[in-house]
Coordinates of C-alpha atoms in Angstrom, one line a residue:
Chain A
X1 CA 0.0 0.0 0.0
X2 CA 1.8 3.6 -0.8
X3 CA 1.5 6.0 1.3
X4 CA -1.5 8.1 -0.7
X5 CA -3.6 5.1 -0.5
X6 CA -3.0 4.7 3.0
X7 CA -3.6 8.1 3.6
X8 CA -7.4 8.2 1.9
X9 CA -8.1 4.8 3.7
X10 CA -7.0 6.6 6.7
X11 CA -8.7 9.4 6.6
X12 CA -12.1 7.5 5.6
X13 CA -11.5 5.1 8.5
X14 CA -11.5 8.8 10.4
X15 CA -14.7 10.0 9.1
X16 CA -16.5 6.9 9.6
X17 CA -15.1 7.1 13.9
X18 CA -16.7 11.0 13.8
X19 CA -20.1 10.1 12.4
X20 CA -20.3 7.2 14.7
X21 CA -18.9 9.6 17.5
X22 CA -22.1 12.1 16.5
X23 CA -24.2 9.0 16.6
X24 CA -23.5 8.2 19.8
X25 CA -23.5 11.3 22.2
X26 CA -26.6 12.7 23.3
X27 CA -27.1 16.3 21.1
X28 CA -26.4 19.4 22.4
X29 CA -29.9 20.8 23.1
X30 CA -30.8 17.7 25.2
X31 CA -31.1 18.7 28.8
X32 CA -28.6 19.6 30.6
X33 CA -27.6 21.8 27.5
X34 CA -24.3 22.8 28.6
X35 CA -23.3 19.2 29.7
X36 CA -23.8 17.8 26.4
X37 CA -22.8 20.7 24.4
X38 CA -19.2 20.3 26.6
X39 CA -18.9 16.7 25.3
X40 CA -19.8 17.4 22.1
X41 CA -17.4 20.2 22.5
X42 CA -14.5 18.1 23.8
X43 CA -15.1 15.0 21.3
X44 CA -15.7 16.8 18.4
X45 CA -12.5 18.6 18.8
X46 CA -10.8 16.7 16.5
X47 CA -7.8 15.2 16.7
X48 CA -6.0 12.2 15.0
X49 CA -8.1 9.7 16.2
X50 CA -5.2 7.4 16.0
X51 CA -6.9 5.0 18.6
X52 CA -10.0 4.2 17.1
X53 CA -8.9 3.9 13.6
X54 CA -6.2 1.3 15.0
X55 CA -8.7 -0.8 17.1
X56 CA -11.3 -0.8 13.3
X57 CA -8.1 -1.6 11.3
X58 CA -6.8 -4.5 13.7
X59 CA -11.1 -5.9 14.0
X60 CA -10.9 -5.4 9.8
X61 CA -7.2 -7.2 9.2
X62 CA -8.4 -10.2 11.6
X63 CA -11.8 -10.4 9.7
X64 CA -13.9 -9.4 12.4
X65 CA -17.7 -9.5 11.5
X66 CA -18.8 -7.2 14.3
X67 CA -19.0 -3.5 13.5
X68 CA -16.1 -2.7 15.3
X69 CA -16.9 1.6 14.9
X70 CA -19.3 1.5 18.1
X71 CA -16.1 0.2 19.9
X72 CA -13.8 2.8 18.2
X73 CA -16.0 5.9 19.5
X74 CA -15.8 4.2 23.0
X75 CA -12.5 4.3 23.1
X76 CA -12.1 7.7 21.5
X77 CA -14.9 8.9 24.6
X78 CA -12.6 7.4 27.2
X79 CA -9.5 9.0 25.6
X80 CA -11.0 12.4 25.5
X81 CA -12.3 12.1 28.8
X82 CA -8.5 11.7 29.9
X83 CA -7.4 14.8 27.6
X84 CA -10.3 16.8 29.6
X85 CA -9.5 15.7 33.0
X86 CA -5.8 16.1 32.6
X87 CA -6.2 19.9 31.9
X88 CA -7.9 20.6 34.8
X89 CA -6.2 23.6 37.0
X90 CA -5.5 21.2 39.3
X91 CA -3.8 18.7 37.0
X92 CA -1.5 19.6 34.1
X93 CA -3.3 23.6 34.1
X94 CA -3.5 23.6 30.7
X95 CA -5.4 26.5 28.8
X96 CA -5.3 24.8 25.3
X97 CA -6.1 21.6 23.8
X98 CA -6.1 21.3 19.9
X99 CA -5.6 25.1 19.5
X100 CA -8.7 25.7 21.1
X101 CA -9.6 27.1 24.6
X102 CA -9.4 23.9 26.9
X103 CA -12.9 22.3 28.1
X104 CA -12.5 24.2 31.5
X105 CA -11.7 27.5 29.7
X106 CA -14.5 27.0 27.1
X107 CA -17.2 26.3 30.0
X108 CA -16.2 26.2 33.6
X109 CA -14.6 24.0 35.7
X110 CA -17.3 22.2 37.3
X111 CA -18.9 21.2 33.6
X112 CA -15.1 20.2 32.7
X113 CA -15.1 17.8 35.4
X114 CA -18.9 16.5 34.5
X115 CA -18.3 16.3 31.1
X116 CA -15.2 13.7 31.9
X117 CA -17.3 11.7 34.3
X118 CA -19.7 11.7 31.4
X119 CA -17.4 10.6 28.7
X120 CA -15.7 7.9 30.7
X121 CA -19.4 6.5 31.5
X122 CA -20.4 6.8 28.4
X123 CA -17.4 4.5 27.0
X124 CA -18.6 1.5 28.5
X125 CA -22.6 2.2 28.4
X126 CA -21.6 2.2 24.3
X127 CA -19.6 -1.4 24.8
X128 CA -22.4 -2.5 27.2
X129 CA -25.1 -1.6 25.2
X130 CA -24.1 -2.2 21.2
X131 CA -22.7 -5.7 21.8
X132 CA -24.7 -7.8 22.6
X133 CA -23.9 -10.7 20.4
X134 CA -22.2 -13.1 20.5
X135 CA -22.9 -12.9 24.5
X136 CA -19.8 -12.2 26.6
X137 CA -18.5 -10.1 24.3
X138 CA -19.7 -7.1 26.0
X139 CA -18.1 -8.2 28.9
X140 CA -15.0 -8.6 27.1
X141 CA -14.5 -5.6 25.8
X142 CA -15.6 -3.5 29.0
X143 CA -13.2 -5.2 31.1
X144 CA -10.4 -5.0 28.5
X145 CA -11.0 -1.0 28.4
X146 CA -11.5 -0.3 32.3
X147 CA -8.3 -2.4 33.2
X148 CA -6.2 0.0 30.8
X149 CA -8.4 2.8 32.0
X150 CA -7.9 1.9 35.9
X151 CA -5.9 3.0 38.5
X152 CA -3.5 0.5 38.0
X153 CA -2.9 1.8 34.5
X154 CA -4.2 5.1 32.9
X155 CA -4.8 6.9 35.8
X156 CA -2.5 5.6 37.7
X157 CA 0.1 6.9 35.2
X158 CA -1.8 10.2 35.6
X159 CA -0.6 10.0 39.5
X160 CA 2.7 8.8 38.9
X161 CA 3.1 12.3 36.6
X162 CA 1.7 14.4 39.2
X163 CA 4.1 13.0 42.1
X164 CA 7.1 13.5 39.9
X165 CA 6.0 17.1 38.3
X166 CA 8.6 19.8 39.4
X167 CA 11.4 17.0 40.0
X168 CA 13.5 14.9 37.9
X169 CA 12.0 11.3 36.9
X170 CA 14.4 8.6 36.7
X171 CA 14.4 6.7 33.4
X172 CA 12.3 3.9 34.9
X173 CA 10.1 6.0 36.4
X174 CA 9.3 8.1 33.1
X175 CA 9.1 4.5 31.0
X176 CA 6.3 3.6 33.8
X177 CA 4.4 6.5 33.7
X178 CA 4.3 6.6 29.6
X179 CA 3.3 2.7 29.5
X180 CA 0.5 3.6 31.7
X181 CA -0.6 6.9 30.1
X182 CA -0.3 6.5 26.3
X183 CA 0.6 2.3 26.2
X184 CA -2.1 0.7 28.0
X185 CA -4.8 2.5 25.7
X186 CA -3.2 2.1 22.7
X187 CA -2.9 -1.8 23.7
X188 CA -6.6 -2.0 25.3
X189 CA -7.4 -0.7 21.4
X190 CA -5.0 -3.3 19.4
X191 CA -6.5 -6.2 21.9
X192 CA -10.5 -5.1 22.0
X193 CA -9.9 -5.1 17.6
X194 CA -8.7 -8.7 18.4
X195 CA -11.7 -9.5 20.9
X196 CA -13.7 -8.1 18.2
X197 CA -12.3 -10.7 15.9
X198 CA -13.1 -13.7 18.6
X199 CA -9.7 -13.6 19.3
X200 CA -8.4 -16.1 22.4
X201 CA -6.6 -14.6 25.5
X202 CA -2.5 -15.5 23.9
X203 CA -3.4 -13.4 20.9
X204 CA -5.1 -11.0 23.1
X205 CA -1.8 -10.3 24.6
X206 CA 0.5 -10.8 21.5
X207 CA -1.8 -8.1 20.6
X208 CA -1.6 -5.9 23.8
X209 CA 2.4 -6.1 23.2
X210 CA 1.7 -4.3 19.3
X211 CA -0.5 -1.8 21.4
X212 CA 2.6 -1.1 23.6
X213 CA 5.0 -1.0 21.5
X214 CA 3.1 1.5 19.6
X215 CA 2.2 3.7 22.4
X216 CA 6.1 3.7 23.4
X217 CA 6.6 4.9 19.7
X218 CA 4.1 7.6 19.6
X219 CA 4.5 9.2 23.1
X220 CA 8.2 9.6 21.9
X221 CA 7.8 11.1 18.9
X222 CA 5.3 13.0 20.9
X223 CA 7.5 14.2 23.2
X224 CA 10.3 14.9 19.9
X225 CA 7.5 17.8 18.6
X226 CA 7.0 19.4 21.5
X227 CA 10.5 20.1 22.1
X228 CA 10.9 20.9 18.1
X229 CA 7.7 21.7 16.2
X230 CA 6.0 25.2 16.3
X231 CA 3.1 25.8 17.9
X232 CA 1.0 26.2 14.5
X233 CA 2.0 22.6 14.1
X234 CA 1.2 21.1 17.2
X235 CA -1.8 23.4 18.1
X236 CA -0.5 23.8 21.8
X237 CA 2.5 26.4 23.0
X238 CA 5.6 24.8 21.5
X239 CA 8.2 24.0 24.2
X240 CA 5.6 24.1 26.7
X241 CA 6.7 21.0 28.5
X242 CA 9.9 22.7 28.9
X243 CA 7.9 25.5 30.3
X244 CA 6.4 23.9 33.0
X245 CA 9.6 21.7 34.3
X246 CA 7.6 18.2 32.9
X247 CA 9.5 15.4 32.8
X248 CA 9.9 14.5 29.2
X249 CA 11.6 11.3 27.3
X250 CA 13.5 14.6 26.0
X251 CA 14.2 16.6 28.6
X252 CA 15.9 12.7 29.9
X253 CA 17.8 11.9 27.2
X254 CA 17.5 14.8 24.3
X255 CA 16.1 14.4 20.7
X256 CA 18.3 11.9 19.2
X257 CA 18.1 9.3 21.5
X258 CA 14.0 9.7 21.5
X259 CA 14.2 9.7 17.8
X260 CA 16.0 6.2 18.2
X261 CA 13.6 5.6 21.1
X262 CA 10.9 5.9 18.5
X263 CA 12.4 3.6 15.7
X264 CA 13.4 1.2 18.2
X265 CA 9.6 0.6 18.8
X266 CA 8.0 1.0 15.7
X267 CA 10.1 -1.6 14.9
X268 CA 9.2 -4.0 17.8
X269 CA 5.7 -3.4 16.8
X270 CA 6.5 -4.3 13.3
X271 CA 8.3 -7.8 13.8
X272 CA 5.4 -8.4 16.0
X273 CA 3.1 -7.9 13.1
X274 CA 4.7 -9.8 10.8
X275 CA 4.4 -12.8 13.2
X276 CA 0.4 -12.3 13.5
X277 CA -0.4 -10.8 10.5
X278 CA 1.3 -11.7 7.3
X279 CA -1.0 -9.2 5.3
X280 CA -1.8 -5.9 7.3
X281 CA -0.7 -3.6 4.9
X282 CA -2.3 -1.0 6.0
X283 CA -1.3 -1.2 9.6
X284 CA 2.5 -1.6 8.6
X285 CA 1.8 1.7 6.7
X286 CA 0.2 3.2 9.9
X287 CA 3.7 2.1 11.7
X288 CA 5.8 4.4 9.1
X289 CA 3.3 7.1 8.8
X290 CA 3.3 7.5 13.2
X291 CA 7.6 7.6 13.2
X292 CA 7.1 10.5 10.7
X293 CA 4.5 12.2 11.7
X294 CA 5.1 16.1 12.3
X295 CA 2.6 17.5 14.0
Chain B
X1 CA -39.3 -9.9 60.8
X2 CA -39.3 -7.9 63.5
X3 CA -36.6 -5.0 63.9
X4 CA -33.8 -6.5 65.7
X5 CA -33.9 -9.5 63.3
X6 CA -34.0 -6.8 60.5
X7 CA -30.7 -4.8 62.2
X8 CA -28.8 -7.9 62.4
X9 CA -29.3 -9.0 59.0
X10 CA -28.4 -5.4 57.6
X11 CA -25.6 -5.8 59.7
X12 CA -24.7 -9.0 58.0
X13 CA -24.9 -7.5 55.0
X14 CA -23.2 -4.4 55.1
X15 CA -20.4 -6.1 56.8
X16 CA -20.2 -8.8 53.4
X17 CA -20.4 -5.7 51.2
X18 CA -17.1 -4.2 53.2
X19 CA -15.2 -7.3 52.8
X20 CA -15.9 -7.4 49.1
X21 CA -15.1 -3.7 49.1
X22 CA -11.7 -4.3 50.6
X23 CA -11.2 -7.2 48.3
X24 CA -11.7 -5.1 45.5
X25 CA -10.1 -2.5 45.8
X26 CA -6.2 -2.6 45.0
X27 CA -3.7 -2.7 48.4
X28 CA -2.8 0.7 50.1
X29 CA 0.7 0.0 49.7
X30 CA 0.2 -0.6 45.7
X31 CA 2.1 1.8 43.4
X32 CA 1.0 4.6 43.1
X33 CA 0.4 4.7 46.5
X34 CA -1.0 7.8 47.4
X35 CA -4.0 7.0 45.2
X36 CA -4.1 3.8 46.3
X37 CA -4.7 4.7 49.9
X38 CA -7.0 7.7 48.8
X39 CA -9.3 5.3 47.0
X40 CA -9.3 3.1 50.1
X41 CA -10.2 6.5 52.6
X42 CA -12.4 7.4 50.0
X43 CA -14.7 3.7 50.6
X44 CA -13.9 2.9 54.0
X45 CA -15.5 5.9 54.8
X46 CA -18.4 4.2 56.1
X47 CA -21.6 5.3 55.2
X48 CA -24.8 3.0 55.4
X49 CA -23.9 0.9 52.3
X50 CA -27.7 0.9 51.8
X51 CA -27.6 0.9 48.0
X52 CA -25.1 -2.4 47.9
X53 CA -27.7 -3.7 50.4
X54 CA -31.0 -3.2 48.4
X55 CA -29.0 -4.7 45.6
X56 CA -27.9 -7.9 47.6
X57 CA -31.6 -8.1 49.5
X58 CA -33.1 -7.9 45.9
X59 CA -30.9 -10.3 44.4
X60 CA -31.8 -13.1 47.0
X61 CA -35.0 -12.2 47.4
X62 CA -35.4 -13.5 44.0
X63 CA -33.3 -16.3 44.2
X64 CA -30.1 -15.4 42.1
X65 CA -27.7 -18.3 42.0
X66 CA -24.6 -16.2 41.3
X67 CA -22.9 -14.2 44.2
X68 CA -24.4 -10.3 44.1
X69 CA -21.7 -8.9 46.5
X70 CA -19.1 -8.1 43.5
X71 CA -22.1 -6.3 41.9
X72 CA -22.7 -4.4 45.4
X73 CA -19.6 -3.3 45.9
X74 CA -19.1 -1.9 42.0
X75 CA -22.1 0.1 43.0
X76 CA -20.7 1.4 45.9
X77 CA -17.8 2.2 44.0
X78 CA -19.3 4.4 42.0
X79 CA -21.1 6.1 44.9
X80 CA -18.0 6.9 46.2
X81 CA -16.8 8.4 43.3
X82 CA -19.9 10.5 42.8
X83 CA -19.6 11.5 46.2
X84 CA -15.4 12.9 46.1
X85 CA -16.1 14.4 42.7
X86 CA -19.5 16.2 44.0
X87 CA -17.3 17.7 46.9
X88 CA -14.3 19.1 44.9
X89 CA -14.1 23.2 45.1
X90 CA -15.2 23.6 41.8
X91 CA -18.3 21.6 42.6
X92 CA -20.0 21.9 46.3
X93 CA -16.8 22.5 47.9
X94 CA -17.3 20.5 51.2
X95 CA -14.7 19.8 53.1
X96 CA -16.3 17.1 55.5
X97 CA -18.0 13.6 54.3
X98 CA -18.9 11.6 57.0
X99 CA -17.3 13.2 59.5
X100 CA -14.1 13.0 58.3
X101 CA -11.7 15.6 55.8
X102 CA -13.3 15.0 52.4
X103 CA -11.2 13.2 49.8
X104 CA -9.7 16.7 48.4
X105 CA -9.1 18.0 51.9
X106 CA -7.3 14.4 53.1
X107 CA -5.0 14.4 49.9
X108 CA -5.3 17.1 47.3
X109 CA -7.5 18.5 44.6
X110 CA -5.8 16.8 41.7
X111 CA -5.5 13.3 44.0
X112 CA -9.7 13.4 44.6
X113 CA -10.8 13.8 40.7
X114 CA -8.3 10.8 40.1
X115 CA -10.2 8.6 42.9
X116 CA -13.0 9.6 41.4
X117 CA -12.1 8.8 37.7
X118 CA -10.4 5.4 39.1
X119 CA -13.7 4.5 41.4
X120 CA -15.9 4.6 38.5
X121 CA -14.0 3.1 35.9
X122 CA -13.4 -0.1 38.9
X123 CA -17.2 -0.3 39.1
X124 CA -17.1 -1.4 35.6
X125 CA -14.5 -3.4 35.8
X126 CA -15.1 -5.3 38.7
X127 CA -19.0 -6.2 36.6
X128 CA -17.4 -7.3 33.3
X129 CA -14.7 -9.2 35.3
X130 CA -16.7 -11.2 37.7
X131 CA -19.8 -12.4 36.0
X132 CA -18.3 -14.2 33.3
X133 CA -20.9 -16.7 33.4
X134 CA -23.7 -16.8 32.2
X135 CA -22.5 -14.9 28.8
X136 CA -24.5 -12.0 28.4
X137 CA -24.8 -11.0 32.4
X138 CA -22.1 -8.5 32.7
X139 CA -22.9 -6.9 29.8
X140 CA -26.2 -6.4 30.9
X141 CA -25.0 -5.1 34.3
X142 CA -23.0 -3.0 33.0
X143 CA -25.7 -1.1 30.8
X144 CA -28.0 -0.9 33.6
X145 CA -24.9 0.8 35.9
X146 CA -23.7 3.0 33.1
X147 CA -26.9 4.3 32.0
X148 CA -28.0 5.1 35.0
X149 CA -24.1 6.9 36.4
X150 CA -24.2 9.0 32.7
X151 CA -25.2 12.4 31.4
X152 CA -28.6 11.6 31.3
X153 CA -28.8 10.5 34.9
X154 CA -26.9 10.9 37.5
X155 CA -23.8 13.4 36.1
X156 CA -26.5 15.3 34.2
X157 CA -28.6 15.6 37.7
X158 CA -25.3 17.0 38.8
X159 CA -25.0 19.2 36.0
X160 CA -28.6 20.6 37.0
X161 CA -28.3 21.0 40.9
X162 CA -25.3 23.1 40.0
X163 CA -27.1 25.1 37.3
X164 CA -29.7 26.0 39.7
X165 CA -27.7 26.8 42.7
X166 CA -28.0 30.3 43.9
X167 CA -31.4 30.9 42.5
X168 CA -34.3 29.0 43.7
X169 CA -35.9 26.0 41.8
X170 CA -39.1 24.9 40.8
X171 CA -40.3 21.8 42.4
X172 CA -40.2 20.6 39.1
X173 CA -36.2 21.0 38.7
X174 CA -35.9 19.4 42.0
X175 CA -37.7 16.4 41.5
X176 CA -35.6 16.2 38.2
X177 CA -32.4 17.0 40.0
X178 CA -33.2 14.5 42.4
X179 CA -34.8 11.8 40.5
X180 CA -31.1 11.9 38.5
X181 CA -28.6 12.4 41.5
X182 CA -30.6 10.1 43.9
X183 CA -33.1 7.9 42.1
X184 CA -31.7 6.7 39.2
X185 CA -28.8 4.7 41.4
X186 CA -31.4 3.2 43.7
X187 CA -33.3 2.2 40.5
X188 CA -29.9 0.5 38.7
X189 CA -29.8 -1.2 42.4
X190 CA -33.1 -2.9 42.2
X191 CA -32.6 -3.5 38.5
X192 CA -29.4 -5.4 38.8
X193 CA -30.6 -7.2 41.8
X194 CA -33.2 -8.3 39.4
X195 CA -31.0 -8.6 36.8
X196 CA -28.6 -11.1 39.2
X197 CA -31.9 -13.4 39.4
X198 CA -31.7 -13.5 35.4
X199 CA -35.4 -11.2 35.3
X200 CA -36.9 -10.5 32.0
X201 CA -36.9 -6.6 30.9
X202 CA -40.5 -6.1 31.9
X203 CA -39.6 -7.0 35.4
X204 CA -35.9 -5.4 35.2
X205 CA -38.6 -2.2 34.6
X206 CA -40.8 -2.7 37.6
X207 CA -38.1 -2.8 39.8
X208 CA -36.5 0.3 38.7
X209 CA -39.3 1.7 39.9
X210 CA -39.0 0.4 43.1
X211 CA -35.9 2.0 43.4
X212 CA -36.9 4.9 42.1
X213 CA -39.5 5.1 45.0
X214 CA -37.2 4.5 47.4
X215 CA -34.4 7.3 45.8
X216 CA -37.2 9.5 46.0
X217 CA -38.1 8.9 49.8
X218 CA -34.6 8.6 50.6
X219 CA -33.4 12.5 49.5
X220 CA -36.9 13.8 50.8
X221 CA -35.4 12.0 54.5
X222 CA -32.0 13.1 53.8
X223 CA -33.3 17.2 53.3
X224 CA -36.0 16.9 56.5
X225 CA -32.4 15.6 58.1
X226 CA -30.2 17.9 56.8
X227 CA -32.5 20.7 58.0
X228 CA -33.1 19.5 61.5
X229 CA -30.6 16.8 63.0
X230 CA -27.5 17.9 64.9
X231 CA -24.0 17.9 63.3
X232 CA -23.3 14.7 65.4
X233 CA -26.0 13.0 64.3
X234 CA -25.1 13.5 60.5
X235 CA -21.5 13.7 60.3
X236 CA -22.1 17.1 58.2
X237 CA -22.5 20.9 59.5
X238 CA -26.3 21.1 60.3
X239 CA -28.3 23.4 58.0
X240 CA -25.4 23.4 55.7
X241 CA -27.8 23.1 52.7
X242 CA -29.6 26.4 54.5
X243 CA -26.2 27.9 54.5
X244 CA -25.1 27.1 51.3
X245 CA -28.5 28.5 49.5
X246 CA -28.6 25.1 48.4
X247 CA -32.1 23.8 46.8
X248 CA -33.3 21.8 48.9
X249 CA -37.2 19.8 49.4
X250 CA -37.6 22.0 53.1
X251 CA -36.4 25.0 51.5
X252 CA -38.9 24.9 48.9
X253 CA -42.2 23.2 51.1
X254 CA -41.3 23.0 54.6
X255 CA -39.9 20.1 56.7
X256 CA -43.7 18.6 57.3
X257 CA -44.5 18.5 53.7
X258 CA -41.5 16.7 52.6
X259 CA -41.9 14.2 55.8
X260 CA -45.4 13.3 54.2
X261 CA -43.4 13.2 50.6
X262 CA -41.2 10.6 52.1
X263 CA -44.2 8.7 53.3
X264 CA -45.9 9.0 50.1
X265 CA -42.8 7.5 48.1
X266 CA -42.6 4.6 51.2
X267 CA -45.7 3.4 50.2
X268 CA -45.4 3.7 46.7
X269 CA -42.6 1.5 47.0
X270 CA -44.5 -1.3 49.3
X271 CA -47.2 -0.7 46.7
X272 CA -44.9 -2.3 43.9
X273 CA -42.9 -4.7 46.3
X274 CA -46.1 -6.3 47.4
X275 CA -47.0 -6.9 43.6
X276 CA -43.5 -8.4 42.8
X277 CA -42.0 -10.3 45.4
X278 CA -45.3 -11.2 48.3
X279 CA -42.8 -12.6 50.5
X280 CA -39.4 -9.8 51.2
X281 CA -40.0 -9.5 54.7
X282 CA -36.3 -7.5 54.7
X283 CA -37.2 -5.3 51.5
X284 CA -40.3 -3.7 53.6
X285 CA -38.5 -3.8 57.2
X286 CA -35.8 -2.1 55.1
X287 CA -38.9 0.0 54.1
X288 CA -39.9 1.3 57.5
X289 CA -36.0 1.5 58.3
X290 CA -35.5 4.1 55.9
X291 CA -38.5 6.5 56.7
X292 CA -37.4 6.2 60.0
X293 CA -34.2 6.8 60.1
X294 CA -32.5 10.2 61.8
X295 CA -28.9 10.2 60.2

């Protein structure tokens, strides 16, 4: 696949998450008004929507015959609740999110909370409620997405950040806290495209380990742009993690080395891949297209 | 079943639901521990556990085969969470809960919203993990629970209480705010009880009703309680609803008329029990109990 093919299937696979997305939450003038018009807000923000399109494309590649896009927006709802949560004054205190006014800055603080609570809730009402054959597969998926979302993972990684913020992280401690934050949902979405597929628990976690590996990958190169790009490119204040003294794969060990950081797990992810999917064009394409992504 | 027998069974109970609770829940000393041990303050608490106990009492009275308390204690779970996040500054900035610091006060801000966001994302967990069997149940607990914790019900009655607070609302936006922020959690209580037993959706329906009842009698108690029990007697600053211009059943009809609303709900309740289950001697001691009660 080259990479304008990949592109248009990539950016179809997008469109198809967005409608579903508008599909699923409750409209804006549906009491309480400024609850839902905060979630629409927050979800409809844009965004790469890297997650979902990689849960569909893993479901599609293992010849999954569920519609795997109800699952896609759930996991998209969960990550935006994260994103919303995170800026929070008390949290990370950020202003912007996507070049636009953060959900507490847009509305208040109160509604910002809310409309997290909501999203997070509403991730596994959409898994609970849109699969409900086979039987226990809704129970699958839910408990693959609230172990990656727990305390033990996504927000635990949140709490690890916050006790480390204004000090210097160890390397360990910055590899644990990115693993929880960025890997486990990036695996929870590789591994619920699996479950999709009626895949058995030892591909379930040969899939986790792409999610990981991937995750690893992206919150590098993540880490790489906001040290380097502009903030026209990244639609948030460029060197702002600088700025606030956050412990950074960059700030640790500079931009080369989290360049190699980056290749060194794209191409874990791809060798794991190969092994479990001889023909997944498109997410091999995805793997290159993430390493040089600018922005 | 006279009252003693009734206290001692509760007892029973509530004590069962704590174990599970403390089974649940992951170790104080688990990494990261400050949230660990924040969830744990956060659900030891206290508190009379009375919605993991109508859920249990439910359950048996129908003769579920599988074991309810995981289900009770993902409920109280997310009670908990509703409870920190609801007492955050941005929110109704309390500082006490039971008597004790509230979860913000006892850590910090940013600690309490990720209790929160980790208590409600275990409830689900804790459903789609341990009622694997038979396919098909935790999926349908976990609609039940998330539709009735989601914008719609219970974060949108939040959404509401704090859109009205500082003006005075029509009995109309109270019952809505309350019939969302209290009733729709006792309802997904009876429901899942029901639902435990394996009942068909028409009966899943009458017993949300039930539970709506009680939800309904339950806040128009808690405000006559509020209003005129001592500070010892409810672990909270007396009149602090008064205080806080807070809407409120006694502000808007006097203590008397929202006594005899609570009566009217009681019986609405035993109306419905009597029709569904002719034999829960606990469910209408439990009843009585509850009108009764003075903390």
């Amino acid at each position: 696949m080259d990479r304008a093919a990949f592109l248009a299937e990539l950016d179809a696979c997008r469109e198809a998450v967005e409608a579903e997305l508008r599909r699923q939450l409750p409209a804006a003038d549906e009491a309480p008004t400024d609850l839902h018009a905060a979630l629409r807000y927050c979800v409809e923000a844009g965004g790469k929507r890297l997650r979902p399109v990689l849960l569909c494309k893993v479901a599609g590649a293992l010849g999954a015959t569920v519609d795997p896009l109800p699952a896609a927006a759930a996991v998209e709802c969960l990550h935006s609740y994260s994103l919303v949560h995170d800026d929070l004054p008390a949290m990370d205190n950020s202003d912007l999110r996507r070049g636009r006014p953060a959900c507490h800055r847009a509305y208040d603080e109160a509604t910002a909370i809310l409309a997290g609570d909501a999203l997070l809730t509403l991730a596994f009402e959409i898994l609970a409620t849109e699969y409900p054959d086979p039987p226990g597969l809704a129970g699958l998926l839910v408990a693959e997405l609230a172990t990656a979302a727990g305390s033990r993972q996504l927000v635990g990684g949140q709490a690890m950040d916050l006790a480390v913020n204004g000090q210097v992280a160890s390397a360990a401690e910055l590899a644990a806290i990115n693993e929880r934050k960025t890997g486990a949902l990036f695996a929870a979405c590789t591994a619920m495209g699996a479950i999709l597929a009626g895949a058995a628990p030892p591909q379930r976690e040969s899939w986790r380990t792409v999610g990981h590996e991937l995750g690893a990958a992206f919150q590098a190169i993540d880490d790489v742009l906001d040290a380097t790009a502009s903030a026209e490119e990244t639609g948030k204040t460029a060197g702002q993690d600088a700025t606030n003294l956050k412990n950074t794969l960059v700030a640790l060990e500079g931009v080369e080395a989290t360049r190699r950081r980056a290749h060194h797990h794209t191409e874990e992810a791809r060798r794991q891949l190969d092994l479990l999917l001889p023909d997944g064009d498109f997410l091999r394409e995805m793997l290159a297209y993430l390493r040089e992504r600018t922005h």
